[in-house]
Amino acid sequence: MPIATPLTELLGIRHPILSAPMDTIAGSRLTRAVSEAGGFGILGGGYGDRVRLQTEAVELKGFASFGIGFITWSLAKQPELLDIALDARPQAIMLSFGDPSPFAPRIAASGARLICQVQSEDMAKQALDAGAEILIAQGTEAGGHGASRTTVDIVP
Ligand SMILES: Cc1cc2nc3c(=O)[nH]c(=O)nc-3n(C[C@H](O)[C@H](O)[C@H](O)COP(=O)(O)O)c2cc1C
């Protein structure tokens, strides 16, 4: 049975489940499969492999419901990768690990929503100031990410 939440309404999805943009593991097949099952699949932009991003993003171009995620500090080294991502017309861009504000205006101009994965209150405030509509609170359970705080510490 579908569960309606502000997240499902915002993204227009049936189930409040997002797949993480896991580096090279979350490719277009996984992204599409999650979205087709009623969640929201997010393609991994990872550490900025341009050829892989182009290849995988083209597979999703025009698909009705998906996102593309980047590691923010890595994207800052190759900001043009955001253009490749936006050209596929994702409904959302997810940014993790860094200041999203340099990228937020281009994301907003494209019509995509901004999702930020944050590891502290300060990062949450920074993301909201940049216009993020969805925050993901990441604790240390996330494979060692999470800035030494557990999810139950950071969510409140
Ligand atoms: C294999 C693997 C690769 C990951 N790569 C990324 C990544 O490239 N970018 C990112 O923002 N998060 C990455 N993550 C972290 C996830 O976004 C997420 O924080 C983590 O999987 C915890 O969520 P979960 O409990 O739903 O799995 C990765 C996680 C895994 C397991």
Short mmCIF file of N, CA, C and O in Angstrom, two decimals, residues 59-105:
data_model
loop_
_atom_site.label_atom_id
_atom_site.label_comp_id
_atom_site.label_asym_id
_atom_site.label_seq_id
_atom_site.Cartn_x
_atom_site.Cartn_y
_atom_site.Cartn_z
N GLU A 59 21.02 7.48 -21.12
CA GLU A 59 20.06 6.37 -20.97
C GLU A 59 18.78 6.82 -20.27
O GLU A 59 17.72 6.22 -20.44
N LEU A 60 18.90 7.86 -19.44
CA LEU A 60 17.74 8.31 -18.64
C LEU A 60 17.07 9.54 -19.22
O LEU A 60 16.02 9.96 -18.73
N LYS A 61 17.66 10.12 -20.26
CA LYS A 61 17.16 11.40 -20.78
C LYS A 61 15.67 11.29 -21.14
O LYS A 61 15.27 10.38 -21.87
N GLY A 62 14.89 12.22 -20.59
CA GLY A 62 13.47 12.24 -20.89
C GLY A 62 12.64 11.31 -20.03
O GLY A 62 11.41 11.34 -20.09
N PHE A 63 13.28 10.44 -19.24
CA PHE A 63 12.55 9.53 -18.35
C PHE A 63 11.81 10.40 -17.31
O PHE A 63 12.33 11.41 -16.85
N ALA A 64 10.62 9.98 -16.93
CA ALA A 64 9.72 10.88 -16.19
C ALA A 64 10.17 11.21 -14.77
O ALA A 64 9.86 12.28 -14.26
N SER A 65 10.88 10.31 -14.12
CA SER A 65 11.12 10.53 -12.69
C SER A 65 12.47 9.96 -12.28
O SER A 65 12.63 8.75 -12.13
N PHE A 66 13.45 10.82 -12.11
CA PHE A 66 14.76 10.36 -11.63
C PHE A 66 15.59 11.58 -11.20
O PHE A 66 15.28 12.71 -11.54
N GLY A 67 16.63 11.29 -10.44
CA GLY A 67 17.57 12.33 -10.05
C GLY A 67 18.99 11.93 -10.42
O GLY A 67 19.25 10.80 -10.83
N ILE A 68 19.91 12.88 -10.27
CA ILE A 68 21.34 12.61 -10.46
C ILE A 68 22.06 13.23 -9.26
O ILE A 68 21.79 14.37 -8.88
N GLY A 69 22.96 12.44 -8.65
CA GLY A 69 23.64 12.91 -7.45
C GLY A 69 25.13 13.07 -7.65
O GLY A 69 25.75 12.28 -8.37
N PHE A 70 25.68 14.08 -7.01
CA PHE A 70 27.12 14.33 -7.08
C PHE A 70 27.71 14.47 -5.69
O PHE A 70 27.04 14.90 -4.74
N ILE A 71 29.00 14.17 -5.59
CA ILE A 71 29.78 14.55 -4.42
C ILE A 71 30.23 15.98 -4.68
O ILE A 71 30.95 16.25 -5.65
N THR A 72 29.77 16.89 -3.84
CA THR A 72 29.85 18.32 -4.16
C THR A 72 31.28 18.80 -4.36
O THR A 72 31.56 19.53 -5.32
N TRP A 73 32.18 18.38 -3.47
CA TRP A 73 33.57 18.87 -3.61
C TRP A 73 34.23 18.34 -4.87
O TRP A 73 35.10 18.97 -5.45
N SER A 74 33.76 17.18 -5.34
CA SER A 74 34.30 16.64 -6.58
C SER A 74 33.72 17.39 -7.79
O SER A 74 34.45 17.70 -8.75
N LEU A 75 32.43 17.70 -7.71
CA LEU A 75 31.80 18.47 -8.79
C LEU A 75 32.46 19.84 -8.94
O LEU A 75 32.57 20.36 -10.06
N ALA A 76 32.91 20.41 -7.80
CA ALA A 76 33.55 21.73 -7.86
C ALA A 76 34.81 21.71 -8.72
O ALA A 76 35.22 22.74 -9.27
N LYS A 77 35.43 20.54 -8.87
CA LYS A 77 36.63 20.43 -9.71
C LYS A 77 36.28 20.38 -11.20
O LYS A 77 37.11 20.68 -12.05
N GLN A 78 35.06 19.93 -11.51
CA GLN A 78 34.61 19.84 -12.91
C GLN A 78 33.16 20.32 -12.97
O GLN A 78 32.25 19.54 -13.22
N PRO A 79 32.93 21.62 -12.73
CA PRO A 79 31.55 22.11 -12.64
C PRO A 79 30.73 21.89 -13.90
O PRO A 79 29.50 21.87 -13.86
N GLU A 80 31.42 21.71 -15.04
CA GLU A 80 30.70 21.50 -16.29
C GLU A 80 29.93 20.17 -16.31
O GLU A 80 29.03 19.98 -17.14
N LEU A 81 30.27 19.26 -15.39
CA LEU A 81 29.53 17.99 -15.33
C LEU A 81 28.06 18.22 -14.97
O LEU A 81 27.19 17.42 -15.32
N LEU A 82 27.80 19.32 -14.28
CA LEU A 82 26.40 19.63 -13.95
C LEU A 82 25.59 19.88 -15.22
O LEU A 82 24.41 19.52 -15.29
N ASP A 83 26.21 20.47 -16.23
CA ASP A 83 25.50 20.70 -17.49
C ASP A 83 25.13 19.38 -18.16
O ASP A 83 24.04 19.24 -18.72
N ILE A 84 26.05 18.42 -18.10
CA ILE A 84 25.76 17.09 -18.68
C ILE A 84 24.57 16.49 -17.95
O ILE A 84 23.66 15.92 -18.56
N ALA A 85 24.57 16.62 -16.62
CA ALA A 85 23.47 16.06 -15.83
C ALA A 85 22.16 16.77 -16.15
O ALA A 85 21.13 16.11 -16.39
N LEU A 86 22.17 18.09 -16.17
CA LEU A 86 20.92 18.83 -16.39
C LEU A 86 20.38 18.62 -17.79
O LEU A 86 19.17 18.69 -18.02
N ASP A 87 21.27 18.32 -18.73
CA ASP A 87 20.83 18.07 -20.11
C ASP A 87 19.93 16.83 -20.20
O ASP A 87 19.13 16.70 -21.12
N ALA A 88 20.06 15.93 -19.22
CA ALA A 88 19.20 14.73 -19.21
C ALA A 88 17.83 15.02 -18.59
O ALA A 88 16.99 14.14 -18.52
N ARG A 89 17.63 16.25 -18.14
CA ARG A 89 16.37 16.72 -17.55
C ARG A 89 15.90 15.90 -16.34
O ARG A 89 14.77 15.41 -16.30
N PRO A 90 16.78 15.74 -15.33
CA PRO A 90 16.35 15.07 -14.11
C PRO A 90 15.37 15.96 -13.32
O PRO A 90 15.41 17.19 -13.46
N GLN A 91 14.53 15.33 -12.53
CA GLN A 91 13.59 16.11 -11.70
C GLN A 91 14.30 16.66 -10.46
O GLN A 91 13.78 17.56 -9.80
N ALA A 92 15.46 16.09 -10.12
CA ALA A 92 16.19 16.57 -8.95
C ALA A 92 17.68 16.33 -9.12
O ALA A 92 18.10 15.39 -9.80
N ILE A 93 18.46 17.20 -8.51
CA ILE A 93 19.90 17.00 -8.37
C ILE A 93 20.19 16.86 -6.88
O ILE A 93 19.69 17.65 -6.07
N MET A 94 20.95 15.84 -6.53
CA MET A 94 21.33 15.65 -5.13
C MET A 94 22.81 15.98 -4.97
O MET A 94 23.64 15.52 -5.75
N LEU A 95 23.12 16.78 -3.96
CA LEU A 95 24.51 17.15 -3.67
C LEU A 95 24.86 16.69 -2.26
O LEU A 95 24.09 16.90 -1.32
N SER A 96 26.02 16.08 -2.13
CA SER A 96 26.48 15.58 -0.82
C SER A 96 27.91 16.06 -0.56
O SER A 96 28.72 16.10 -1.48
N PHE A 97 28.20 16.31 0.69
CA PHE A 97 29.57 16.58 1.14
C PHE A 97 30.16 17.88 0.58
O PHE A 97 31.13 17.86 -0.15
N GLY A 98 29.55 19.01 0.93
CA GLY A 98 30.15 20.27 0.52
C GLY A 98 29.11 21.36 0.39
O GLY A 98 27.91 21.11 0.55
N ASP A 99 29.57 22.56 0.08
CA ASP A 99 28.68 23.72 -0.04
C ASP A 99 27.91 23.66 -1.37
O ASP A 99 28.52 23.75 -2.44
N PRO A 100 26.58 23.56 -1.32
CA PRO A 100 25.82 23.45 -2.57
C PRO A 100 25.58 24.79 -3.26
O PRO A 100 25.15 24.83 -4.41
N SER A 101 25.87 25.92 -2.56
CA SER A 101 25.41 27.21 -3.08
C SER A 101 25.98 27.59 -4.45
O SER A 101 25.26 28.20 -5.24
N PRO A 102 27.23 27.21 -4.81
CA PRO A 102 27.69 27.60 -6.16
C PRO A 102 26.88 26.95 -7.28
O PRO A 102 26.87 27.46 -8.40
N PHE A 103 26.23 25.83 -6.99
CA PHE A 103 25.51 25.08 -8.04
C PHE A 103 24.00 25.32 -8.02
O PHE A 103 23.30 25.02 -8.98
N ALA A 104 23.52 25.84 -6.89
CA ALA A 104 22.06 25.95 -6.70
C ALA A 104 21.37 26.80 -7.77
O ALA A 104 20.30 26.40 -8.25
N PRO A 105 21.92 27.95 -8.18
CA PRO A 105 21.21 28.76 -9.18
C PRO A 105 21.00 28.03 -10.51
O PRO A 105 19.92 28.12 -11.11
#
